């Protein structure tokens, strides 16, 4: 008897008892839905996080105030400092020291590594931008930068020009608009934007450029910005204890490590740190925050795998029980099949195929449901539809394995039945 015929018999037996098969398939599908759904959602979140935080190129890093670094969960560095008495520490009076404009300018002037250096600052929280009778929502970010800021932040100028040294040094009222702001004030066609005037709050600015779209997500928007010069923000939006940020872009990505080392040494000198003091600033690459978020998301991965394992373990027990009941119910059928010439190997294959068919059906339904459920996160984060091919393969493979393991004992038991005794079974 060919395997194709055995498979056909197994499929007819499975579809012949729809209620029992349906319940078992539903249990298996639930476990796979949880696994694939959560992991698909996490992969969608990772994609969105990368696109949100990759505001600088791969060859760039930044120097930030230590007090504003992002921490998620336990910090291994803090644990290490508690266990090592000789670890460097920061004086309490110095730990939250902001990066002043003077610090940033001193670094820019004294950093001799072959790299571009930029100084930038967030001018205000959020603002409303006006053009005659039109205005934006009160959620526009106003930034101050220099002539290198657009290059290091991976922005491109679609219309107009970048800042020049005269714009930066004089601090005059010139601005470059993000695409979302420009379209809101000047329309989709963006006509007559350059050299026109806008108003940020009560302050008028001459528009010298419009940025190309950089994309956005639910976490942040790179196009909903107005960028002016760093000296203009000092003059117009001067705030106490404001901290500046320094961006550095090397020409060769292989020079990242030595550039960071030299930047750290120079900025320690500028900040007046003693040899036994820890850095009171943070040097981070554009994807470092995303990596910290990914470490936190790995805990959710383990949670999803644990739930799926428990559900599939229960499904395996349930499937084995159903197959044993099926063997008991079909004892006479097995006896007839053997009397007609079927070998123990054929009977064993038939029951194994039945278990695998039920399990794989549950797996296929589960991966489809999980993929659709997980992509709800993609919709919420405005990310493209994500098909988790790896998790689909893993889910279906797991189900096939569950079916094989669950069907082994019932199939072996069925194949060992004596045909004479089986025919007399009531």
mmCIF file of C-alpha atoms in Angstrom:
data_model
loop_
_atom_site.group_PDB
_atom_site.id
_atom_site.type_symbol
_atom_site.label_atom_id
_atom_site.label_comp_id
_atom_site.label_asym_id
_atom_site.label_seq_id
_atom_site.Cartn_x
_atom_site.Cartn_y
_atom_site.Cartn_z
ATOM 1 C CA UNK A 1 0.000 0.000 0.000
ATOM 2 C CA UNK A 2 1.500 3.297 -1.065
ATOM 3 C CA UNK A 3 2.057 6.193 1.325
ATOM 4 C CA UNK A 4 -0.328 8.349 -0.726
ATOM 5 C CA UNK A 5 -3.137 5.874 -0.138
ATOM 6 C CA UNK A 6 -2.325 5.631 3.564
ATOM 7 C CA UNK A 7 -2.378 9.434 3.820
ATOM 8 C CA UNK A 8 -5.748 9.533 2.033
ATOM 9 C CA UNK A 9 -7.211 7.047 4.525
ATOM 10 C CA UNK A 10 -5.800 9.053 7.437
ATOM 11 C CA UNK A 11 -7.277 12.305 6.076
ATOM 12 C CA UNK A 12 -10.724 10.713 5.669
ATOM 13 C CA UNK A 13 -10.592 9.405 9.227
ATOM 14 C CA UNK A 14 -9.660 12.876 10.555
ATOM 15 C CA UNK A 15 -12.425 14.676 8.635
ATOM 16 C CA UNK A 16 -14.945 11.985 9.541
ATOM 17 C CA UNK A 17 -15.035 13.142 13.185
ATOM 18 C CA UNK A 18 -15.207 16.903 12.813
ATOM 19 C CA UNK A 19 -16.110 17.868 16.375
ATOM 20 C CA UNK A 20 -13.255 15.970 18.009
ATOM 21 C CA UNK A 21 -10.811 17.088 15.342
ATOM 22 C CA UNK A 22 -11.998 20.699 15.559
ATOM 23 C CA UNK A 23 -11.518 20.906 19.323
ATOM 24 C CA UNK A 24 -8.001 19.494 19.119
ATOM 25 C CA UNK A 25 -7.080 21.761 16.215
ATOM 26 C CA UNK A 26 -8.406 24.793 18.158
ATOM 27 C CA UNK A 27 -6.229 24.001 21.193
ATOM 28 C CA UNK A 28 -3.097 23.639 19.073
ATOM 29 C CA UNK A 29 -3.950 26.742 17.037
ATOM 30 C CA UNK A 30 -4.303 28.799 20.220
ATOM 31 C CA UNK A 31 -0.758 28.030 21.332
ATOM 32 C CA UNK A 32 0.747 28.804 17.945
ATOM 33 C CA UNK A 33 -1.346 31.991 17.649
ATOM 34 C CA UNK A 34 0.107 33.260 20.929
ATOM 35 C CA UNK A 35 3.668 32.408 19.885
ATOM 36 C CA UNK A 36 3.536 33.787 16.342
ATOM 37 C CA UNK A 37 1.320 36.754 17.281
ATOM 38 C CA UNK A 38 3.548 38.084 20.059
ATOM 39 C CA UNK A 39 6.787 37.483 18.167
ATOM 40 C CA UNK A 40 5.387 39.117 15.010
ATOM 41 C CA UNK A 41 4.316 42.138 17.053
ATOM 42 C CA UNK A 42 7.787 42.353 18.613
ATOM 43 C CA UNK A 43 9.490 42.169 15.202
ATOM 44 C CA UNK A 44 7.191 44.958 13.977
ATOM 45 C CA UNK A 45 8.090 47.042 17.023
ATOM 46 C CA UNK A 46 11.797 46.449 16.409
ATOM 47 C CA UNK A 47 11.462 47.668 12.838
ATOM 48 C CA UNK A 48 9.652 50.809 14.002
ATOM 49 C CA UNK A 49 12.165 51.440 16.787
ATOM 50 C CA UNK A 50 15.094 51.184 14.397
ATOM 51 C CA UNK A 51 13.509 53.612 11.949
ATOM 52 C CA UNK A 52 12.640 56.000 14.793
ATOM 53 C CA UNK A 53 16.038 56.124 16.482
ATOM 54 C CA UNK A 54 18.268 55.913 13.414
ATOM 55 C CA UNK A 55 18.318 59.686 13.023
ATOM 56 C CA UNK A 56 22.058 59.704 12.510
ATOM 57 C CA UNK A 57 24.048 57.643 10.064
ATOM 58 C CA UNK A 58 25.860 54.455 10.932
ATOM 59 C CA UNK A 59 29.140 56.402 11.062
ATOM 60 C CA UNK A 60 27.893 58.877 13.691
ATOM 61 C CA UNK A 61 27.747 59.132 17.465
ATOM 62 C CA UNK A 62 26.725 61.803 19.935
ATOM 63 C CA UNK A 63 27.760 63.232 23.287
ATOM 64 C CA UNK A 64 24.823 63.822 25.620
ATOM 65 C CA UNK A 65 24.196 64.936 29.152
ATOM 66 C CA UNK A 66 24.501 61.935 31.509
ATOM 67 C CA UNK A 67 21.243 62.832 33.270
ATOM 68 C CA UNK A 68 19.079 62.305 30.136
ATOM 69 C CA UNK A 69 20.300 58.867 29.106
ATOM 70 C CA UNK A 70 17.601 56.216 28.749
ATOM 71 C CA UNK A 71 17.626 53.279 31.181
ATOM 72 C CA UNK A 72 15.405 50.235 30.794
ATOM 73 C CA UNK A 73 15.379 47.605 33.537
ATOM 74 C CA UNK A 74 18.424 46.921 35.682
ATOM 75 C CA UNK A 75 21.668 48.490 34.610
ATOM 76 C CA UNK A 76 24.539 46.039 34.672
ATOM 77 C CA UNK A 77 26.949 48.924 35.109
ATOM 78 C CA UNK A 78 25.270 49.993 38.342
ATOM 79 C CA UNK A 79 25.444 46.447 39.686
ATOM 80 C CA UNK A 80 29.105 46.271 38.846
ATOM 81 C CA UNK A 81 29.791 49.564 40.601
ATOM 82 C CA UNK A 82 28.114 48.284 43.753
ATOM 83 C CA UNK A 83 30.291 45.169 43.787
ATOM 84 C CA UNK A 84 33.592 46.940 43.066
ATOM 85 C CA UNK A 85 34.822 49.389 45.654
ATOM 86 C CA UNK A 86 37.547 50.717 43.348
ATOM 87 C CA UNK A 87 35.160 51.715 40.559
ATOM 88 C CA UNK A 88 35.282 55.357 39.430
ATOM 89 C CA UNK A 89 32.508 57.549 40.781
ATOM 90 C CA UNK A 90 31.113 60.962 39.884
ATOM 91 C CA UNK A 91 30.949 63.693 42.477
ATOM 92 C CA UNK A 92 27.344 64.425 43.407
ATOM 93 C CA UNK A 93 27.850 68.107 42.629
ATOM 94 C CA UNK A 94 29.126 67.173 39.184
ATOM 95 C CA UNK A 95 26.946 64.191 38.210
ATOM 96 C CA UNK A 96 24.053 66.111 36.631
ATOM 97 C CA UNK A 97 26.139 68.851 35.079
ATOM 98 C CA UNK A 98 24.638 69.985 31.779
ATOM 99 C CA UNK A 99 26.676 70.365 28.608
ATOM 100 C CA UNK A 100 26.958 74.123 28.204
ATOM 101 C CA UNK A 101 27.389 76.011 24.964
ATOM 102 C CA UNK A 102 30.940 76.840 26.008
ATOM 103 C CA UNK A 103 31.700 73.138 26.569
ATOM 104 C CA UNK A 104 30.275 72.224 23.175
ATOM 105 C CA UNK A 105 32.137 75.011 21.342
ATOM 106 C CA UNK A 106 35.418 74.132 23.073
ATOM 107 C CA UNK A 107 35.015 70.534 21.926
ATOM 108 C CA UNK A 108 34.217 71.551 18.343
ATOM 109 C CA UNK A 109 37.275 73.789 18.160
ATOM 110 C CA UNK A 110 39.706 71.346 19.786
ATOM 111 C CA UNK A 111 38.589 68.008 18.296
ATOM 112 C CA UNK A 112 41.212 67.314 15.612
ATOM 113 C CA UNK A 113 40.117 63.836 14.557
ATOM 114 C CA UNK A 114 39.141 63.654 10.824
ATOM 115 C CA UNK A 115 35.405 63.983 11.421
ATOM 116 C CA UNK A 116 32.507 66.443 11.187
ATOM 117 C CA UNK A 117 31.321 67.984 14.469
ATOM 118 C CA UNK A 118 27.913 69.533 15.070
ATOM 119 C CA UNK A 119 26.300 71.327 18.013
ATOM 120 C CA UNK A 120 22.543 71.204 18.475
ATOM 121 C CA UNK A 121 19.950 71.922 21.127
ATOM 122 C CA UNK A 122 16.217 71.517 21.535
ATOM 123 C CA UNK A 123 14.935 75.073 21.453
ATOM 124 C CA UNK A 124 11.577 74.391 23.101
ATOM 125 C CA UNK A 125 9.233 71.580 23.985
ATOM 126 C CA UNK A 126 6.600 71.986 21.276
ATOM 127 C CA UNK A 127 5.385 75.011 19.357
ATOM 128 C CA UNK A 128 2.753 76.256 16.919
ATOM 129 C CA UNK A 129 4.030 77.609 13.593
ATOM 130 C CA UNK A 130 2.009 80.238 11.681
ATOM 131 C CA UNK A 131 1.862 81.463 8.085
ATOM 132 C CA UNK A 132 -0.743 84.191 7.597
ATOM 133 C CA UNK A 133 -4.076 82.532 8.466
ATOM 134 C CA UNK A 134 -2.661 78.995 8.458
ATOM 135 C CA UNK A 135 -1.098 77.266 11.415
ATOM 136 C CA UNK A 136 0.198 73.860 12.454
ATOM 137 C CA UNK A 137 -0.871 71.784 15.403
ATOM 138 C CA UNK A 138 0.914 72.755 18.634
ATOM 139 C CA UNK A 139 3.303 69.813 18.385
ATOM 140 C CA UNK A 140 6.153 71.069 16.211
ATOM 141 C CA UNK A 141 9.665 70.483 17.548
ATOM 142 C CA UNK A 142 11.991 73.486 17.272
ATOM 143 C CA UNK A 143 15.691 72.623 17.082
ATOM 144 C CA UNK A 144 18.833 74.699 16.916
ATOM 145 C CA UNK A 145 21.791 73.425 14.916
ATOM 146 C CA UNK A 146 24.862 74.554 13.006
ATOM 147 C CA UNK A 147 26.127 74.139 9.453
ATOM 148 C CA UNK A 148 26.951 70.439 10.051
ATOM 149 C CA UNK A 149 23.734 69.455 11.808
ATOM 150 C CA UNK A 150 21.774 68.346 8.722
ATOM 151 C CA UNK A 151 24.647 66.216 7.456
ATOM 152 C CA UNK A 152 25.205 64.420 10.756
ATOM 153 C CA UNK A 153 21.463 63.973 11.386
ATOM 154 C CA UNK A 154 21.021 62.423 7.938
ATOM 155 C CA UNK A 155 18.706 65.165 6.638
ATOM 156 C CA UNK A 156 18.665 66.257 3.003
ATOM 157 C CA UNK A 157 17.616 69.666 1.684
ATOM 158 C CA UNK A 158 14.864 69.344 -0.943
ATOM 159 C CA UNK A 159 14.501 73.092 -1.580
ATOM 160 C CA UNK A 160 16.690 76.062 -0.734
ATOM 161 C CA UNK A 161 19.976 75.726 1.130
ATOM 162 C CA UNK A 162 21.623 74.698 4.368
ATOM 163 C CA UNK A 163 22.850 77.118 7.049
ATOM 164 C CA UNK A 164 26.124 78.895 6.347
ATOM 165 C CA UNK A 165 28.684 80.234 8.805
ATOM 166 C CA UNK A 166 27.149 83.738 8.675
ATOM 167 C CA UNK A 167 23.704 82.364 9.621
ATOM 168 C CA UNK A 168 25.183 80.454 12.559
ATOM 169 C CA UNK A 169 27.527 83.143 13.880
ATOM 170 C CA UNK A 170 25.030 86.007 13.619
ATOM 171 C CA UNK A 171 22.103 84.024 14.991
ATOM 172 C CA UNK A 172 19.751 85.751 12.573
ATOM 173 C CA UNK A 173 16.149 84.618 12.166
ATOM 174 C CA UNK A 174 16.419 82.010 9.441
ATOM 175 C CA UNK A 175 14.798 78.564 9.510
ATOM 176 C CA UNK A 176 14.623 75.299 7.608
ATOM 177 C CA UNK A 177 11.261 73.516 7.639
ATOM 178 C CA UNK A 178 10.511 69.826 7.890
ATOM 179 C CA UNK A 179 8.310 68.511 5.104
ATOM 180 C CA UNK A 180 5.202 68.064 7.280
ATOM 181 C CA UNK A 181 5.379 71.667 8.540
ATOM 182 C CA UNK A 182 6.006 73.055 5.045
ATOM 183 C CA UNK A 183 3.054 71.160 3.551
ATOM 184 C CA UNK A 184 0.764 72.280 6.376
ATOM 185 C CA UNK A 185 1.604 75.954 5.806
ATOM 186 C CA UNK A 186 2.254 76.102 2.040
ATOM 187 C CA UNK A 187 0.278 73.186 0.602
ATOM 188 C CA UNK A 188 1.314 69.872 -0.931
ATOM 189 C CA UNK A 189 2.985 71.475 -3.966
ATOM 190 C CA UNK A 190 5.329 73.555 -1.758
ATOM 191 C CA UNK A 191 5.310 76.639 -3.983
ATOM 192 C CA UNK A 192 7.058 79.862 -2.934
ATOM 193 C CA UNK A 193 8.353 78.450 0.338
ATOM 194 C CA UNK A 194 11.986 79.583 0.184
ATOM 195 C CA UNK A 195 12.488 83.254 1.199
ATOM 196 C CA UNK A 196 8.937 83.406 2.537
ATOM 197 C CA UNK A 197 8.297 84.155 6.208
ATOM 198 C CA UNK A 198 6.727 82.132 8.999
ATOM 199 C CA UNK A 199 6.122 82.767 12.669
ATOM 200 C CA UNK A 200 7.158 80.460 15.514
ATOM 201 C CA UNK A 201 5.124 81.741 18.428
ATOM 202 C CA UNK A 202 5.682 85.497 18.225
ATOM 203 C CA UNK A 203 9.009 85.375 16.388
ATOM 204 C CA UNK A 204 9.239 85.758 12.606
ATOM 205 C CA UNK A 205 11.672 83.676 10.554
ATOM 206 C CA UNK A 206 12.752 83.732 6.926
ATOM 207 C CA UNK A 207 12.584 80.268 5.380
ATOM 208 C CA UNK A 208 15.837 79.336 3.635
ATOM 209 C CA UNK A 209 15.140 75.659 2.979
ATOM 210 C CA UNK A 210 12.764 72.699 3.080
ATOM 211 C CA UNK A 211 13.904 69.235 4.140
ATOM 212 C CA UNK A 212 13.249 66.060 2.204
ATOM 213 C CA UNK A 213 10.966 63.605 3.943
ATOM 214 C CA UNK A 214 12.742 61.445 6.468
ATOM 215 C CA UNK A 215 9.739 59.431 7.602
ATOM 216 C CA UNK A 216 8.022 59.124 10.939
ATOM 217 C CA UNK A 217 6.452 56.634 13.299
ATOM 218 C CA UNK A 218 4.201 56.671 16.330
ATOM 219 C CA UNK A 219 7.303 57.162 18.504
ATOM 220 C CA UNK A 220 8.547 60.355 16.843
ATOM 221 C CA UNK A 221 8.343 62.403 13.662
ATOM 222 C CA UNK A 222 11.445 63.556 11.838
ATOM 223 C CA UNK A 223 9.437 65.742 9.443
ATOM 224 C CA UNK A 224 7.432 67.747 11.985
ATOM 225 C CA UNK A 225 10.335 70.072 12.831
ATOM 226 C CA UNK A 226 11.569 73.614 12.414
ATOM 227 C CA UNK A 227 15.354 73.957 12.522
ATOM 228 C CA UNK A 228 17.055 77.271 13.167
ATOM 229 C CA UNK A 229 20.642 78.060 14.171
ATOM 230 C CA UNK A 230 22.058 77.204 17.565
ATOM 231 C CA UNK A 231 22.915 80.864 18.263
ATOM 232 C CA UNK A 232 19.392 81.907 17.354
ATOM 233 C CA UNK A 233 17.986 79.485 19.925
ATOM 234 C CA UNK A 234 20.365 80.935 22.528
ATOM 235 C CA UNK A 235 19.059 84.408 21.764
ATOM 236 C CA UNK A 236 15.343 83.673 21.316
ATOM 237 C CA UNK A 237 14.651 80.533 23.341
ATOM 238 C CA UNK A 238 17.196 80.966 26.098
ATOM 239 C CA UNK A 239 16.377 78.652 29.008
ATOM 240 C CA UNK A 240 18.235 78.076 32.274
ATOM 241 C CA UNK A 241 20.206 74.836 32.585
ATOM 242 C CA UNK A 242 19.686 73.889 28.956
ATOM 243 C CA UNK A 243 21.987 71.058 27.848
ATOM 244 C CA UNK A 244 23.536 70.997 24.382
ATOM 245 C CA UNK A 245 24.284 67.898 22.346
ATOM 246 C CA UNK A 246 27.363 67.256 20.233
ATOM 247 C CA UNK A 247 27.192 65.097 17.117
ATOM 248 C CA UNK A 248 30.279 63.569 15.489
ATOM 249 C CA UNK A 249 30.405 61.844 12.085
ATOM 250 C CA UNK A 250 33.588 60.074 10.977
ATOM 251 C CA UNK A 251 34.456 59.630 7.316
ATOM 252 C CA UNK A 252 35.197 55.903 7.677
ATOM 253 C CA UNK A 253 32.988 53.672 9.843
ATOM 254 C CA UNK A 254 36.113 51.691 10.806
ATOM 255 C CA UNK A 255 37.333 54.777 12.685
ATOM 256 C CA UNK A 256 34.339 54.847 15.056
ATOM 257 C CA UNK A 257 36.150 53.303 18.040
ATOM 258 C CA UNK A 258 39.258 55.534 17.948
ATOM 259 C CA UNK A 259 37.054 58.595 17.343
ATOM 260 C CA UNK A 260 34.929 57.777 20.398
ATOM 261 C CA UNK A 261 38.069 57.218 22.467
ATOM 262 C CA UNK A 262 39.578 60.547 21.460
ATOM 263 C CA UNK A 263 36.245 62.330 21.981
ATOM 264 C CA UNK A 264 35.934 60.863 25.477
ATOM 265 C CA UNK A 265 39.463 61.912 26.454
ATOM 266 C CA UNK A 266 39.058 65.451 25.106
ATOM 267 C CA UNK A 267 35.653 66.021 26.679
ATOM 268 C CA UNK A 268 36.890 64.776 30.063
ATOM 269 C CA UNK A 269 39.572 67.484 29.902
ATOM 270 C CA UNK A 270 37.013 70.124 28.885
ATOM 271 C CA UNK A 271 34.706 69.073 31.752
ATOM 272 C CA UNK A 272 37.595 69.198 34.241
ATOM 273 C CA UNK A 273 37.203 65.597 35.413
ATOM 274 C CA UNK A 274 39.850 64.113 37.679
ATOM 275 C CA UNK A 275 41.519 60.806 36.811
ATOM 276 C CA UNK A 276 39.549 58.950 39.495
ATOM 277 C CA UNK A 277 36.199 60.366 38.368
ATOM 278 C CA UNK A 278 33.739 58.584 36.088
ATOM 279 C CA UNK A 279 32.445 60.312 32.946
ATOM 280 C CA UNK A 280 29.555 62.667 33.685
ATOM 281 C CA UNK A 281 28.397 62.490 30.062
ATOM 282 C CA UNK A 282 27.290 59.737 27.707
ATOM 283 C CA UNK A 283 28.657 58.803 24.284
ATOM 284 C CA UNK A 284 26.105 56.831 22.298
ATOM 285 C CA UNK A 285 25.576 55.645 18.748
ATOM 286 C CA UNK A 286 22.274 56.234 16.974
ATOM 287 C CA UNK A 287 21.042 52.682 17.601
ATOM 288 C CA UNK A 288 22.111 52.365 21.262
ATOM 289 C CA UNK A 289 18.690 53.342 22.621
ATOM 290 C CA UNK A 290 17.056 50.864 20.280
ATOM 291 C CA UNK A 291 19.385 48.112 21.501
ATOM 292 C CA UNK A 292 18.394 48.842 25.109
ATOM 293 C CA UNK A 293 14.749 48.567 24.139
ATOM 294 C CA UNK A 294 15.439 45.263 22.406
ATOM 295 C CA UNK A 295 16.947 43.838 25.601
ATOM 296 C CA UNK A 296 13.711 44.687 27.368
ATOM 297 C CA UNK A 297 11.645 43.124 24.577
ATOM 298 C CA UNK A 298 13.611 39.873 24.888
ATOM 299 C CA UNK A 299 11.778 39.244 28.171
ATOM 300 C CA UNK A 300 8.502 39.382 26.260
ATOM 301 C CA UNK A 301 9.967 36.857 23.803
ATOM 302 C CA UNK A 302 10.610 34.421 26.644
ATOM 303 C CA UNK A 303 7.093 35.011 27.975
ATOM 304 C CA UNK A 304 5.583 34.185 24.560
ATOM 305 C CA UNK A 305 7.694 31.048 24.188
ATOM 306 C CA UNK A 306 6.729 29.892 27.697
ATOM 307 C CA UNK A 307 3.003 30.336 27.002
ATOM 308 C CA UNK A 308 3.288 28.534 23.657
ATOM 309 C CA UNK A 309 5.250 25.659 25.232
ATOM 310 C CA UNK A 310 2.673 25.162 27.990
ATOM 311 C CA UNK A 311 -0.197 25.285 25.486
ATOM 312 C CA UNK A 312 1.511 22.890 23.060
ATOM 313 C CA UNK A 313 2.388 20.514 25.917
ATOM 314 C CA UNK A 314 -1.276 20.421 26.899
ATOM 315 C CA UNK A 315 -2.217 20.005 23.246
ATOM 316 C CA UNK A 316 0.169 17.054 22.899
ATOM 317 C CA UNK A 317 -1.429 15.326 25.891
ATOM 318 C CA UNK A 318 -4.908 16.016 24.538
ATOM 319 C CA UNK A 319 -3.974 14.792 21.057
ATOM 320 C CA UNK A 320 -2.458 11.587 22.423
ATOM 321 C CA UNK A 321 -5.575 10.968 24.489
ATOM 322 C CA UNK A 322 -7.811 11.480 21.463
ATOM 323 C CA UNK A 323 -5.686 9.135 19.361
ATOM 324 C CA UNK A 324 -5.878 6.448 22.078
ATOM 325 C CA UNK A 325 -9.666 6.834 22.179
ATOM 326 C CA UNK A 326 -9.686 6.592 18.386
ATOM 327 C CA UNK A 327 -7.708 3.340 18.563
ATOM 328 C CA UNK A 328 -10.193 1.903 21.060
ATOM 329 C CA UNK A 329 -13.196 2.986 18.984
ATOM 330 C CA UNK A 330 -11.761 1.627 15.742
ATOM 331 C CA UNK A 331 -10.506 -1.713 17.013
ATOM 332 C CA UNK A 332 -12.848 -3.689 14.705
ATOM 333 C CA UNK A 333 -11.852 -1.441 11.790
ATOM 334 C CA UNK A 334 -8.195 -2.197 12.487
ATOM 335 C CA UNK A 335 -8.999 -5.927 12.623
ATOM 336 C CA UNK A 336 -10.774 -5.767 9.253
ATOM 337 C CA UNK A 337 -7.905 -3.814 7.718
ATOM 338 C CA UNK A 338 -5.375 -6.353 8.937
ATOM 339 C CA UNK A 339 -7.560 -9.264 7.784
ATOM 340 C CA UNK A 340 -7.559 -7.721 4.290
ATOM 341 C CA UNK A 341 -3.766 -7.767 4.246
ATOM 342 C CA UNK A 342 -2.648 -4.496 5.852
ATOM 343 C CA UNK A 343 0.642 -4.873 7.724
ATOM 344 C CA UNK A 344 1.480 -3.442 11.152
ATOM 345 C CA UNK A 345 3.632 -0.838 9.378
ATOM 346 C CA UNK A 346 0.639 0.403 7.347
ATOM 347 C CA UNK A 347 -1.536 0.700 10.472
ATOM 348 C CA UNK A 348 1.264 2.518 12.301
ATOM 349 C CA UNK A 349 1.697 4.975 9.429
ATOM 350 C CA UNK A 350 -2.036 5.656 9.209
ATOM 351 C CA UNK A 351 -2.373 6.658 12.859
ATOM 352 C CA UNK A 352 0.845 8.672 12.754
ATOM 353 C CA UNK A 353 -0.425 10.533 9.688
ATOM 354 C CA UNK A 354 -3.724 11.255 11.459
ATOM 355 C CA UNK A 355 -1.936 12.788 14.456
ATOM 356 C CA UNK A 356 0.355 14.866 12.224
ATOM 357 C CA UNK A 357 -2.551 16.068 10.035
ATOM 358 C CA UNK A 358 -4.513 17.271 13.073
ATOM 359 C CA UNK A 359 -1.466 18.978 14.545
ATOM 360 C CA UNK A 360 -0.338 20.662 11.320
ATOM 361 C CA UNK A 361 -3.894 21.894 10.638
ATOM 362 C CA UNK A 362 -3.836 23.569 14.038
ATOM 363 C CA UNK A 363 -0.401 24.996 13.283
ATOM 364 C CA UNK A 364 -1.424 26.486 9.931
ATOM 365 C CA UNK A 365 -4.515 28.103 11.418
ATOM 366 C CA UNK A 366 -2.405 29.347 14.330
ATOM 367 C CA UNK A 367 0.333 30.955 12.229
ATOM 368 C CA UNK A 368 -2.211 32.744 10.014
ATOM 369 C CA UNK A 369 -4.154 34.031 13.033
ATOM 370 C CA UNK A 370 -0.931 34.953 14.826
ATOM 371 C CA UNK A 371 0.437 36.800 11.805
ATOM 372 C CA UNK A 372 -2.759 38.842 11.451
ATOM 373 C CA UNK A 373 -2.923 39.513 15.186
ATOM 374 C CA UNK A 374 0.730 40.529 15.363
ATOM 375 C CA UNK A 375 0.404 42.912 12.427
ATOM 376 C CA UNK A 376 -2.128 44.957 14.357
ATOM 377 C CA UNK A 377 0.986 46.373 16.014
ATOM 378 C CA UNK A 378 2.385 47.202 12.567
ATOM 379 C CA UNK A 379 -0.792 49.148 11.774
ATOM 380 C CA UNK A 380 -0.585 51.037 15.082
ATOM 381 C CA UNK A 381 3.078 51.892 14.472
ATOM 382 C CA UNK A 382 2.504 52.785 10.798
ATOM 383 C CA UNK A 383 4.961 50.056 9.762
ATOM 384 C CA UNK A 384 4.626 47.906 6.625
ATOM 385 C CA UNK A 385 2.805 44.571 6.841
ATOM 386 C CA UNK A 386 5.248 42.024 8.237
ATOM 387 C CA UNK A 387 5.295 38.335 7.301
ATOM 388 C CA UNK A 388 7.323 36.361 9.882
ATOM 389 C CA UNK A 389 8.569 33.560 7.638
ATOM 390 C CA UNK A 390 10.913 32.235 10.301
ATOM 391 C CA UNK A 391 8.197 32.003 12.959
ATOM 392 C CA UNK A 392 5.784 30.461 10.438
ATOM 393 C CA UNK A 393 8.342 27.752 9.731
ATOM 394 C CA UNK A 394 9.012 27.262 13.462
ATOM 395 C CA UNK A 395 5.298 27.110 14.295
ATOM 396 C CA UNK A 396 4.423 24.541 11.647
ATOM 397 C CA UNK A 397 7.517 22.479 12.460
ATOM 398 C CA UNK A 398 6.638 22.463 16.154
ATOM 399 C CA UNK A 399 3.134 21.277 15.366
ATOM 400 C CA UNK A 400 4.410 18.493 13.123
ATOM 401 C CA UNK A 401 6.761 17.432 15.931
ATOM 402 C CA UNK A 402 3.913 17.500 18.472
ATOM 403 C CA UNK A 403 1.779 15.373 16.146
ATOM 404 C CA UNK A 404 4.592 12.877 15.622
ATOM 405 C CA UNK A 405 5.340 12.525 19.342
ATOM 406 C CA UNK A 406 1.652 12.356 20.305
ATOM 407 C CA UNK A 407 0.870 9.749 17.659
ATOM 408 C CA UNK A 408 3.762 7.386 18.303
ATOM 409 C CA UNK A 409 2.289 5.417 21.203
ATOM 410 C CA UNK A 410 -1.295 5.204 19.842
ATOM 411 C CA UNK A 411 0.060 4.149 16.422
ATOM 412 C CA UNK A 412 2.305 1.521 17.991
ATOM 413 C CA UNK A 413 -0.590 0.250 20.108
ATOM 414 C CA UNK A 414 -2.885 0.015 17.064
ATOM 415 C CA UNK A 415 -0.269 -1.806 14.985
ATOM 416 C CA UNK A 416 0.194 -4.471 17.685
ATOM 417 C CA UNK A 417 -3.495 -5.471 17.849
ATOM 418 C CA UNK A 418 -4.206 -9.125 17.040
ATOM 419 C CA UNK A 419 -6.588 -9.162 14.028
ATOM 420 C CA UNK A 420 -8.631 -12.106 15.399
ATOM 421 C CA UNK A 421 -9.142 -10.427 18.785
ATOM 422 C CA UNK A 422 -9.807 -7.088 17.061
ATOM 423 C CA UNK A 423 -12.544 -8.631 14.851
ATOM 424 C CA UNK A 424 -14.319 -10.048 17.922
ATOM 425 C CA UNK A 425 -14.147 -6.631 19.736
ATOM 426 C CA UNK A 426 -17.547 -5.128 20.535
#
